[in-house]
XYZ file of C-alpha atoms in Angstrom:
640
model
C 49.927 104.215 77.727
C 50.376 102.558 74.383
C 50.736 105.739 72.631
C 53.306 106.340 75.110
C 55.402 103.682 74.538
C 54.824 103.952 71.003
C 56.895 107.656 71.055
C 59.396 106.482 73.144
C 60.235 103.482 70.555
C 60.424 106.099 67.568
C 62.537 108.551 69.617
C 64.989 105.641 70.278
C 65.278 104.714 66.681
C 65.700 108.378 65.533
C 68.667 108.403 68.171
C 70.026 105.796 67.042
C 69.536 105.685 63.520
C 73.405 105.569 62.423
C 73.976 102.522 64.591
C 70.823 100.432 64.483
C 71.073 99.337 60.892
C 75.107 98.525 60.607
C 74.261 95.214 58.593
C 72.897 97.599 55.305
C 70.513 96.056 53.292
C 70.778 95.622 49.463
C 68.866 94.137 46.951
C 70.710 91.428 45.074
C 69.551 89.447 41.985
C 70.544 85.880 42.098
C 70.813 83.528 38.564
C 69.159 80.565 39.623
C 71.082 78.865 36.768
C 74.638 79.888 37.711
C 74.003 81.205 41.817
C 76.825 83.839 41.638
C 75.740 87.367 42.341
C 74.633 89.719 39.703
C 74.706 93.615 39.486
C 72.672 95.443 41.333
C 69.157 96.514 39.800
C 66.358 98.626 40.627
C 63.507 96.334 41.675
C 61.171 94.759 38.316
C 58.086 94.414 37.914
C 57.691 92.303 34.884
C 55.368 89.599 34.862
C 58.422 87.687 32.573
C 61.045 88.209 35.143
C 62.996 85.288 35.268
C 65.331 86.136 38.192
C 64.213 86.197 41.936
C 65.325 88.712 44.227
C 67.099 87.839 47.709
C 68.222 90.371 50.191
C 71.911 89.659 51.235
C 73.284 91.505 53.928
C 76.938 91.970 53.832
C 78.894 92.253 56.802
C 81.398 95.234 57.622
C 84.459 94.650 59.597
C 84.020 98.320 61.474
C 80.755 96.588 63.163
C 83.842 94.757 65.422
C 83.773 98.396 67.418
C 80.165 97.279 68.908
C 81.693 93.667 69.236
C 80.165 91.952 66.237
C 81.280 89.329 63.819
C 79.493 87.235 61.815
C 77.813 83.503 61.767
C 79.835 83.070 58.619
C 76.780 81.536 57.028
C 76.631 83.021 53.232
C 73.080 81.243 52.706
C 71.546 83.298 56.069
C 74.774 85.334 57.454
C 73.659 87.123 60.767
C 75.701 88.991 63.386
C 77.108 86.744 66.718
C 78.298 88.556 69.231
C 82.004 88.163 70.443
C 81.663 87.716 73.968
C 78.292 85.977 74.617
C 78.463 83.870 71.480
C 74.926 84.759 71.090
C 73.479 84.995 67.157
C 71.043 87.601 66.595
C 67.811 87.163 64.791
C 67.498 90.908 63.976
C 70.700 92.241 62.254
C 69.378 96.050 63.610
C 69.775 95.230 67.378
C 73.872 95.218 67.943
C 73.524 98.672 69.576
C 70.603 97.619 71.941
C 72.398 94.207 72.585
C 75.652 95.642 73.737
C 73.990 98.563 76.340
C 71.338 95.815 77.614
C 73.806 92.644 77.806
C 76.957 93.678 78.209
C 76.948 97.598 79.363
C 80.060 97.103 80.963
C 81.890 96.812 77.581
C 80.188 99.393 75.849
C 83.115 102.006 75.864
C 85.907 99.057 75.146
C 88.228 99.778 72.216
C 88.551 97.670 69.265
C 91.709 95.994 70.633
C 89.767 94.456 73.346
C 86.571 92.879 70.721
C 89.387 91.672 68.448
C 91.216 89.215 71.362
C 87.681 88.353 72.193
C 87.262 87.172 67.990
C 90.185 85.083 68.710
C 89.040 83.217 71.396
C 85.828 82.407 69.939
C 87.704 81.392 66.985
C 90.155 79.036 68.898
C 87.586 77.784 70.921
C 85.341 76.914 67.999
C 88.499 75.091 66.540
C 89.029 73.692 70.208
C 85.389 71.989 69.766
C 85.738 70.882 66.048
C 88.724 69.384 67.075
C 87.495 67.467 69.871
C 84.152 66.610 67.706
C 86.088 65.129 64.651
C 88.593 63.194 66.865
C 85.548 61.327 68.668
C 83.861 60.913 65.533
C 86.607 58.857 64.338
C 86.882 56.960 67.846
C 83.540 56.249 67.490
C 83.818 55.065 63.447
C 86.757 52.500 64.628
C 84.817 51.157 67.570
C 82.182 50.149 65.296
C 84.776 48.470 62.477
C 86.619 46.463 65.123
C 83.174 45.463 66.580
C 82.403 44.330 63.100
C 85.394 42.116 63.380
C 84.814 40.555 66.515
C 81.543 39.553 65.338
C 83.168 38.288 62.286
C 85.275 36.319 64.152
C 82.419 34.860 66.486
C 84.769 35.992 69.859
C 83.553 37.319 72.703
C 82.492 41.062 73.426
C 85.131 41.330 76.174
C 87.755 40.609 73.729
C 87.713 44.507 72.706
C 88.533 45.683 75.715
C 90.654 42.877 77.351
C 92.518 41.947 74.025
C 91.846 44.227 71.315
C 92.308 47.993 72.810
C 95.307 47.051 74.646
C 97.013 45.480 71.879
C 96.953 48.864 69.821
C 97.893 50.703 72.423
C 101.222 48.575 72.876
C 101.721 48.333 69.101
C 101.150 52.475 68.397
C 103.273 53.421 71.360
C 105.714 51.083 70.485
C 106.348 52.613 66.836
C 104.384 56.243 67.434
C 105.038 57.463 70.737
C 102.839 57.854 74.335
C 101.109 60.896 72.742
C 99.433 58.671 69.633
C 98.434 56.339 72.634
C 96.182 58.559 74.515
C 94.041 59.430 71.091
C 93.702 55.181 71.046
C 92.531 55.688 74.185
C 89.337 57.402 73.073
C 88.001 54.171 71.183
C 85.336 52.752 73.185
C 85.031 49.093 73.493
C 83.332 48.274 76.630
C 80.949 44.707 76.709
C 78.104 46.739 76.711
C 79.282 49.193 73.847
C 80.460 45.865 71.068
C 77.134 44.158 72.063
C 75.371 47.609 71.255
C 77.352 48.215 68.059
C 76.691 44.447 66.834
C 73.238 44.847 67.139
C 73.292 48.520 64.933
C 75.484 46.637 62.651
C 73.296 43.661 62.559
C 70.393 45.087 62.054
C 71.650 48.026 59.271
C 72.060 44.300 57.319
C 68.550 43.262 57.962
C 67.160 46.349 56.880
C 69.520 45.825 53.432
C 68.875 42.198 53.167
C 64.927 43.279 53.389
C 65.125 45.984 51.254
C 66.576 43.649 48.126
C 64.521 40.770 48.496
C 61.530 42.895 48.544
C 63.132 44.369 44.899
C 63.678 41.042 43.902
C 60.900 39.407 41.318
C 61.360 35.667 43.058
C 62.735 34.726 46.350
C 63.716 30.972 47.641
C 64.137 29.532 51.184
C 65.954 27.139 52.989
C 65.296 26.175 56.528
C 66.527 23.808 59.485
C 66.397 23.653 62.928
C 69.128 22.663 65.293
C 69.752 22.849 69.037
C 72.188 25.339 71.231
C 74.593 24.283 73.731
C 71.792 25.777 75.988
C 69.265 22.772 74.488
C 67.312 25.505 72.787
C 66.175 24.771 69.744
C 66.893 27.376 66.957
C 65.124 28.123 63.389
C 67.605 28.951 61.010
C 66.491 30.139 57.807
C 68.568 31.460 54.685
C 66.900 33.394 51.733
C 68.667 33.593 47.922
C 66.934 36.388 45.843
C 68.057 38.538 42.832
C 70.007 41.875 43.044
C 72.122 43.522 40.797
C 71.289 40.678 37.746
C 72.621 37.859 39.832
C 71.467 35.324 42.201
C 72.538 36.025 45.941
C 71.911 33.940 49.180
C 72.234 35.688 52.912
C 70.952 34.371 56.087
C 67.037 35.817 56.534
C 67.002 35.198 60.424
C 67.524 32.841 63.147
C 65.172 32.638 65.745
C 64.345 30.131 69.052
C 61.428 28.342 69.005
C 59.695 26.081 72.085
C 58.802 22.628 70.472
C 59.527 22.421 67.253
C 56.132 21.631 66.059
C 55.292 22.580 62.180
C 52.860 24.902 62.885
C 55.335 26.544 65.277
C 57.569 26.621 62.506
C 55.505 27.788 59.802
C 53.974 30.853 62.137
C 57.489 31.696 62.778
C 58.332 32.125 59.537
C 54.906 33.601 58.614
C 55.310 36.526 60.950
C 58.231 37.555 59.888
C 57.604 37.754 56.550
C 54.546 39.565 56.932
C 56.510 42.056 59.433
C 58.964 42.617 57.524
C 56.653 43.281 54.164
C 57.482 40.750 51.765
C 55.184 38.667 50.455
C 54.543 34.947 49.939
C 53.272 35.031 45.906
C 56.862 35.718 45.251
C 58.604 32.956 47.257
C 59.146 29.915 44.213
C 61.411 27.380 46.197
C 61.535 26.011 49.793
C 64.279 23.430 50.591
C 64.477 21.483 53.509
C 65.316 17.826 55.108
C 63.193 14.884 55.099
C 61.949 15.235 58.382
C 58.379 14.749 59.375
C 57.381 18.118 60.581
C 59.325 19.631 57.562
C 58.005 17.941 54.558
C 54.693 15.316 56.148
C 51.701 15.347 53.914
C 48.999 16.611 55.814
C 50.238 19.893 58.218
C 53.899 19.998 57.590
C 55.758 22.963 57.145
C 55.872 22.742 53.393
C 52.461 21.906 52.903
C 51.845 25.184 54.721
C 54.139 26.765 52.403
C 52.720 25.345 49.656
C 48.655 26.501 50.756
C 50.479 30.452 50.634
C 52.457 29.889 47.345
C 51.210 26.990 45.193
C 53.637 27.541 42.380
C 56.389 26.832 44.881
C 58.876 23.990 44.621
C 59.825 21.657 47.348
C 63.808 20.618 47.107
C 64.587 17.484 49.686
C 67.998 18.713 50.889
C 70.462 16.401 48.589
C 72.753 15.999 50.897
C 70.448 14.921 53.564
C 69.148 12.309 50.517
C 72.859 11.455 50.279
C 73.403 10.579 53.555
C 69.923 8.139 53.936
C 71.806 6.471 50.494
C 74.763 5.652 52.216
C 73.739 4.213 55.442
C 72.362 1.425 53.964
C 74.562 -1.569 54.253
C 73.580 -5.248 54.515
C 74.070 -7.438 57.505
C 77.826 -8.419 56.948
C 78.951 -4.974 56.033
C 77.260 -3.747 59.103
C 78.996 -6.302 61.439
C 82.590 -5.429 60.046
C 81.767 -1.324 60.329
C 80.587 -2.218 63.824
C 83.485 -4.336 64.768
C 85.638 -1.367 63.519
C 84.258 1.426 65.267
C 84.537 -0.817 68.735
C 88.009 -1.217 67.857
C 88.705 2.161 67.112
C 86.789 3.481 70.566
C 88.432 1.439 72.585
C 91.687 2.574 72.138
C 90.560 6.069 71.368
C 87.656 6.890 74.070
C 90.497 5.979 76.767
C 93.188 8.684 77.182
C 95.628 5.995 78.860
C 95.122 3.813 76.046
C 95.419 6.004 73.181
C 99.437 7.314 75.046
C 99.857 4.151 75.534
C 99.316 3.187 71.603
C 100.155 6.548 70.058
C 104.078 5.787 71.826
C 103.764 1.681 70.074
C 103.534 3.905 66.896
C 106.618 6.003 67.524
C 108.470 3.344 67.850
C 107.644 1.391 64.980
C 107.819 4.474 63.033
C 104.338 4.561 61.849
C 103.178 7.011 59.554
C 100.572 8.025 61.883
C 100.584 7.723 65.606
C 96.496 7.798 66.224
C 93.282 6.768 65.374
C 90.199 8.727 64.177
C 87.192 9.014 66.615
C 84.178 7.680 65.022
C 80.741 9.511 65.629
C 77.629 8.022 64.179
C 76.618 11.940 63.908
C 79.485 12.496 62.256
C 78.866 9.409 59.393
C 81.375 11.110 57.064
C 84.245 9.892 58.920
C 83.593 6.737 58.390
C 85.681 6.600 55.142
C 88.778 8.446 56.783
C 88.572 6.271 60.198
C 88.321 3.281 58.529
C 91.655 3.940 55.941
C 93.543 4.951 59.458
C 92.607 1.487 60.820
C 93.285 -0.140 57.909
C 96.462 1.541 57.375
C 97.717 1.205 61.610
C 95.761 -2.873 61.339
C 99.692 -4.168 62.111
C 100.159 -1.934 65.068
C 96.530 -2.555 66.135
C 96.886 -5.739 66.280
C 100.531 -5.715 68.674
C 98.834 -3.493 70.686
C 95.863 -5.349 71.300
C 97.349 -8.582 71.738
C 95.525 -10.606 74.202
C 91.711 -9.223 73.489
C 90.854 -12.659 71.499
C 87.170 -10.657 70.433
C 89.455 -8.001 68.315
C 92.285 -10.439 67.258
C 90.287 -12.667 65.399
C 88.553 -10.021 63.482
C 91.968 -8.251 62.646
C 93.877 -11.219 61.368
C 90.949 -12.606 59.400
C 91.832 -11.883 55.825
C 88.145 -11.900 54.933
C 87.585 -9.501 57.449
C 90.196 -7.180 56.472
C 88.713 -7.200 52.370
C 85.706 -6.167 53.284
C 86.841 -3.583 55.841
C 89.268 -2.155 52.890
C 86.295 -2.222 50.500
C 83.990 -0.052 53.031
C 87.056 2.647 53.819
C 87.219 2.908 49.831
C 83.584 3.418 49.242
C 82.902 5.584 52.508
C 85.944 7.928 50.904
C 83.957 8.096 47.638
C 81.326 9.093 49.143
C 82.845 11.416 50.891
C 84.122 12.884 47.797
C 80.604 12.952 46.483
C 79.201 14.442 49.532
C 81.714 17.357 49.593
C 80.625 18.555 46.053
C 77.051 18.427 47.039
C 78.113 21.066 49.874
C 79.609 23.297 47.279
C 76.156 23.183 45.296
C 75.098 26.182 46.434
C 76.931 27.762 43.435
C 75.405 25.078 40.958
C 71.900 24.732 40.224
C 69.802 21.267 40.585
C 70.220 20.245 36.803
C 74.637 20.279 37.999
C 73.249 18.187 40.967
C 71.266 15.755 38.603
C 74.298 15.199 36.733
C 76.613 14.406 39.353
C 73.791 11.907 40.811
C 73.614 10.688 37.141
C 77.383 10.533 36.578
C 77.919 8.476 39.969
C 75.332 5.787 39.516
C 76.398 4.946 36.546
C 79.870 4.400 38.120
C 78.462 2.130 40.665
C 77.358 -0.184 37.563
C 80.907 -0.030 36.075
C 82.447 -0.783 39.365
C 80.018 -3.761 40.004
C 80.808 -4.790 36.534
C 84.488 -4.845 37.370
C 84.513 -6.842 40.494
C 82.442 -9.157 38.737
C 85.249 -9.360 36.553
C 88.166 -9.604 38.910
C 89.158 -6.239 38.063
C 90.090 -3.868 41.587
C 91.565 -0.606 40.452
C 88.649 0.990 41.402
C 88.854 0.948 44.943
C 92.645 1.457 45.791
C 92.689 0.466 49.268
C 91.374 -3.172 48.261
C 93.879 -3.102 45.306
C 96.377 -2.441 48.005
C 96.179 -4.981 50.519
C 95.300 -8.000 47.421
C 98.656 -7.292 45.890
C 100.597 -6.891 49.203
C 99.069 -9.888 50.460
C 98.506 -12.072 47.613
C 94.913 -12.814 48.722
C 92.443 -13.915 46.145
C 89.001 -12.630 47.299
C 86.295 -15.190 48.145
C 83.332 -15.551 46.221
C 81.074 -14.513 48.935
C 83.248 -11.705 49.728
C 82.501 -10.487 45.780
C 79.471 -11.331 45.992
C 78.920 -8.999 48.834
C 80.651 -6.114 47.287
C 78.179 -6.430 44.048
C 75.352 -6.501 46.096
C 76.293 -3.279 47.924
C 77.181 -1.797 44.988
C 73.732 -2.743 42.903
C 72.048 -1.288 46.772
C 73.526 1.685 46.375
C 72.275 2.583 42.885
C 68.747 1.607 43.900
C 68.970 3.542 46.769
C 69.648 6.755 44.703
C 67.703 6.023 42.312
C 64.697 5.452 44.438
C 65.676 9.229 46.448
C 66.612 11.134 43.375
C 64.610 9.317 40.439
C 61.490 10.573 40.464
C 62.714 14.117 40.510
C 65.149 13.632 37.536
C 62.423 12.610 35.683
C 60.197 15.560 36.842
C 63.014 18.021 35.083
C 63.782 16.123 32.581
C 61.352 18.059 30.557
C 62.746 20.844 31.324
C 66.466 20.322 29.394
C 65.864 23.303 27.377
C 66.681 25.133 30.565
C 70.177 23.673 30.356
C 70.375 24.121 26.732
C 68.253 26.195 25.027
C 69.916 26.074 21.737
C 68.502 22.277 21.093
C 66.245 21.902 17.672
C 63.312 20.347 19.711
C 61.205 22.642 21.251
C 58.900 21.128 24.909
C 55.358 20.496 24.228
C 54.271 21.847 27.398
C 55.562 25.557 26.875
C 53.200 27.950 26.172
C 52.997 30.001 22.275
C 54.919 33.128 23.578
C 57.829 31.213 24.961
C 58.291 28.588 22.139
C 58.742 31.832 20.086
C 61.241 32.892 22.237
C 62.572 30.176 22.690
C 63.213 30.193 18.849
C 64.533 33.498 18.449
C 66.551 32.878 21.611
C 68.141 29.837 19.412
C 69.340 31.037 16.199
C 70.989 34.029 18.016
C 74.857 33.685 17.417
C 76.383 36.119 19.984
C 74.430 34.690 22.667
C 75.396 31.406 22.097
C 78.953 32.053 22.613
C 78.331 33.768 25.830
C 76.516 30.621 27.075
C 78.962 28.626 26.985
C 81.137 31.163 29.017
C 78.326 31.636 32.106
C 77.425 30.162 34.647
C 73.495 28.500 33.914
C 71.927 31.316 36.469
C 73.864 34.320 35.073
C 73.196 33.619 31.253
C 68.861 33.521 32.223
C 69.514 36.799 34.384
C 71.432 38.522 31.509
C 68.529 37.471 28.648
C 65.562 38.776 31.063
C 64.838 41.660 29.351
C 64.677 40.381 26.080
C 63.444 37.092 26.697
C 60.852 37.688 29.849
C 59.007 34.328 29.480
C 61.698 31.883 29.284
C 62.996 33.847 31.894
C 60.499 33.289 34.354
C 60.243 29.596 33.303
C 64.256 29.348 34.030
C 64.783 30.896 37.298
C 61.927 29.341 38.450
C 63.541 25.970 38.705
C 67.081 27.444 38.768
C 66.777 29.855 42.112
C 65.324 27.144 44.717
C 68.387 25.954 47.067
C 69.153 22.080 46.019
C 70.679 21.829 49.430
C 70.338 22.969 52.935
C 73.877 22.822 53.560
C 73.945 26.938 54.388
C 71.923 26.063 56.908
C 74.112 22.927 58.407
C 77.129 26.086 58.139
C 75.053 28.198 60.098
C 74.700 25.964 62.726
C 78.238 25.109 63.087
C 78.924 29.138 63.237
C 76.700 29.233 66.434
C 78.238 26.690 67.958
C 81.550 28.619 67.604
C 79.780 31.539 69.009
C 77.049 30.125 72.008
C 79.817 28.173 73.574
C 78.706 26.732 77.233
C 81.174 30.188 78.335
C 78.355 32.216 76.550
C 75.334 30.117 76.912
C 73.026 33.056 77.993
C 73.733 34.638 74.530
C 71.025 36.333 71.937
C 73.408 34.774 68.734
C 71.075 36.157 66.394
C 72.571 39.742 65.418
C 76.275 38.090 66.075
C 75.057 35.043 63.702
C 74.055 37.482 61.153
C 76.997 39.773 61.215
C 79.487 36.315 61.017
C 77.962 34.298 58.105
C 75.997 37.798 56.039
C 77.660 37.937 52.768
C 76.148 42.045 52.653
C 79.523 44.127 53.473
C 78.211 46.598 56.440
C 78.574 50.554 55.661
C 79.995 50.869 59.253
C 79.576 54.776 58.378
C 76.253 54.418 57.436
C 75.071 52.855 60.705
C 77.170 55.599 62.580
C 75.401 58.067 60.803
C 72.041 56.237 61.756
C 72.637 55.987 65.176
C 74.070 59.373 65.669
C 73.930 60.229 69.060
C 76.033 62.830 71.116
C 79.690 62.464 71.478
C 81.301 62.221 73.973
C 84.754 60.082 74.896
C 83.746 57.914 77.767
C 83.483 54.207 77.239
């Protein structure tokens, strides 16, 4: 039987011998170098040879008369039949493939396989067409998902806001055609949540992926509620990439109680997950509360048992803000006798119309008062200067409530009141440069700290002295007034004053002397080299000193940059520098963070997951929105 079959086979390919092999076979020597086609040769078999041979099988338009084309592939080009579409593995087989598949065309002439060509062609262009437009639909749906998360707005916003907004503007200057390719954008809920999350998580993956390249890594943490009550772990990482110091948020995640070893396993598990490792973390900055920074089980202690070369920053602006709240008794009583003053005419909306139209008509420069929080303790300065500055209105206003009236026409009152407004607003000042610290490094911190205690000595001295140009808002109302301050009133002011330095000193003193050792960090061109640095780096050190050209680019850098440009030469110091120059002196990205979710979990959105929009809002890593399309490739289509 197989014999049989055998003879029919042959007999069939001696039939159809002129047919079978229309895609002719040639031997072709390709240039690996160049990859253009050489001239033919008879086959070698040299040892030396350095060409390879590839058969390349070249197609002949006549093979259209069995209704062939080609798969216009010039790497692998094979025959594709014209009416099924179908690509053939064996090039031989066109006369077999047109008797069994498609007998009923086998006598059609050439005329007929040619309009077939063109609608495979146009069809082909029909679906490329279709594929590229969606492509694109699908590229702009991610960018203006990017945006909404950006802008912390709700998912629905795409499709109740967004979408229908381009469709009015590109009909409006384009035409109703232009509108219906808008159309294909899809920005469902469902479809911006899902986007976000690819988005969010391509910048986790980069975020990971550069840390784990970096040589050191800091942290700074916090932990904050929701408008939901859940409490939240925030934690931001700065690292080096690209020969300068970056900061982006590492994650934000919801944790039960709170507890430090909550905390701690938190963060443990994702760094472990996510492959990085502890030996390379060098700073860790949070507040001074218990479960943060305790001495026995706290979160930095924890830290500390994983990475013992670590250093532990206490948030400055959270050392700031313990500074400022102290105030003796009589200071207290007046800021407390202000605030009730303030609340009561600003808590009660028929009270505050009531005294914002007294102000009208007096022609105040301002028509309301500031609502004081204690949260909010940075007000104080800017509440207290509106109160001081609307006192004579106040007072009409409030004629009749004998508790307030005495307060507000007792000179002695209003001194110290005008003294508190002055120093709250410095403080202020002081506390908004702290923010900005991020950018500095701890020795800029220091000298700010530095700079401003030693003012609190010269304005002390001054008082003493009768002298009030310091605090303009005191200056103000003395000459308007003609009052003379009391000596107990001075006397006071001194005494907050000489608090105030002790108070910093006491929260930052300790750690100024700690790094004040280290000055060669801030000016490594000194003659004096530190006792405590080892042999390799005082030589470096040295040469690092009596070079010219870098000494002129110091001056020009930020402190950071100039140790990450001198790394390679100078690997030591180097490690010494950024050491102490990477940790985070403040935890104020994480206070940002915070007020970003808040924007974004509003009590309208309180069942939201605001990590991946969090991320995507405050990363400072631009998304490659084609990168994550490309990632997440799946197939086209244009429903929403």
């Amino acid at each position: 039987m197989c014999l049989f079959f055998l003879h029919y086979v042959l007999l069939l390919l001696f039939k159809n011998y002129n047919t079978l092999f229309l895609f002719s076979t040639e031997d072709v020597l390709i240039n690996d170098k160049s990859g253009t086609e050489a001239d033919f040769q008879a086959p070698s078999t040299s040892s030396h040879e350095s060409k390879r041979r590839k058969v390349v099988r070249k197609y002949d338009p006549e093979y259209l008369k069995l209704g062939f084309t080609w798969n216009h592939d010039t790497i692998d080009p094979r025959p594709q039949c014209v009416i099924s579409y179908e690509i053939l593995a064996n090039e031989s087989m066109l006369t077999l493939h047109i008797e069994t598949k498609h007998s009923h065309f086998t006598n059609k002439p050439v005329d007929f396989f040619q309009r077939k060509l063109l609608d495979m062609k146009s069809s082909k262009n029909i679906v490329s067409h279709f594929i590229n437009i969606n492509e694109n639909a699908v590229y702009a749906s991610y960018l203006i998902s990017l945006r909404i998360a950006r802008a912390g707005k709700p998912h629905t916003i795409g499709e109740d806001l967004v979408l229908p907004s381009i469709k009015d503007a590109v009909g409006a200057m384009f035409g109703e055609k232009e509108v219906k390719e808008i159309e294909r954008i899809p920005l469902s809920n469902n479809t911006v949540a899902r986007r976000i999350d690819e988005m969010a998580e391509w910048a986790e993956d980069e975020l990971i992926r550069r840390v784990v390249c970096s040589k050191y890594y800091t942290l700074q943490l916090d932990e904050s509620t929701d408008v939901q009550g859940l409490s939240q772990l925030l934690v931001f990482v700065r690292y080096i990439w690209q020969n300068d110091a970056h900061e982006d948020i590492l994650f934000c995640k919801p944790i039960s109680c709170g507890t430090a070893e909550e905390i701690f396993n938190v963060i443990d598990s994702y760094i472990k997950e996510k492959g990085l490792q502890w030996k390379n973390c060098f700073g860790i900055c949070t507040d001074g509360a218990r479960a943060m920074c305790g001495k026995n089980s706290s979160v930095v202690t924890r830290v500390l048992k994983q990475s013992p070369c670590a250093l532990w920053t206490h948030c400055s602006l959270h050392r700031e803000a313990l500074v400022s709240k102290a105030l003796p008794n009589d200071f207290k009583t007046v800021l407390n006798t202000a605030v009730k003053i303030v609340n009561y005419i600003k808590t009660k909306p028929l009270q505050a119309r009531l005294f914002q139209k007294l102000c009208e008509e007096t022609g105040s420069l301002h028509t309301s008062l500031l609502l004081h929080t204690e949260v909010r303790w940075l007000s104080r300065g800017k509440v207290l200067t509106r109160l001081v500055e609307l006192r004579n209105e106040v007072t009409i206003y409030l004629e009749g409530k004998t508790e307030y009236i005495e307060s507000l026409l007792d000179k002695e009152f209003i001194l110290k009141l005008t003294y508190l407004a002055d120093i709250f607003s410095i403080l202020n000042e002081l506390n908004l440069y702290l923010q900005g610290s991020n950018e500095s490094d701890i020795f800029a911190v220091h000298d700010r700290i530095r700079a401003f205690m030693k003012k609190l000595m010269l304005w002390r001295s001054c008082i003493e002295d009768g002298k009030y140009d310091c605090f303009e808002t005191l200056e103000t109302f003395i000459i308007e007034n003609q009052v003379q301050p009391k000596t107990n009133v001075l006397s006071a002011i001194s005494t907050h004053l000489s608090l105030l330095k002790n108070n910093f000193d006491a929260y930052f003193g300790e750690e100024m002397k700690k790094l004040g050792s280290l000055n060669w960090i801030c000016n490594p061109f000194q003659d004096r080299l530190p006792s405590s640095m080892s042999t390799k780096a005082s030589e470096e050190l040295i040469d690092l000193s009596e070079d010219t050209s870098l000494k002129n680019s110091f001056n020009r850098k930020q402190l950071t940059k100039f140790w990450l440009s001198v790394a390679g030469n100078y690997p030591c110091l180097f490690d010494e520098a950024i050491k102490v120059l990477l940790p985070f002196s403040t935890s104020y990205l994480c206070e940002a963070g915070f007020s970003a979710m808040i924007s974004i979990k509003t009590k309208y959105r309180n069942k939201l997951d605001v990590s991946n929009s969090l991320r995507l809002k405050v990363t400072k890593i631009e998304v490659d929105a084609k990168a994550v399309m490309t990632k997440n490739r799946k197939q086209i289509h244009p429903c929403h």
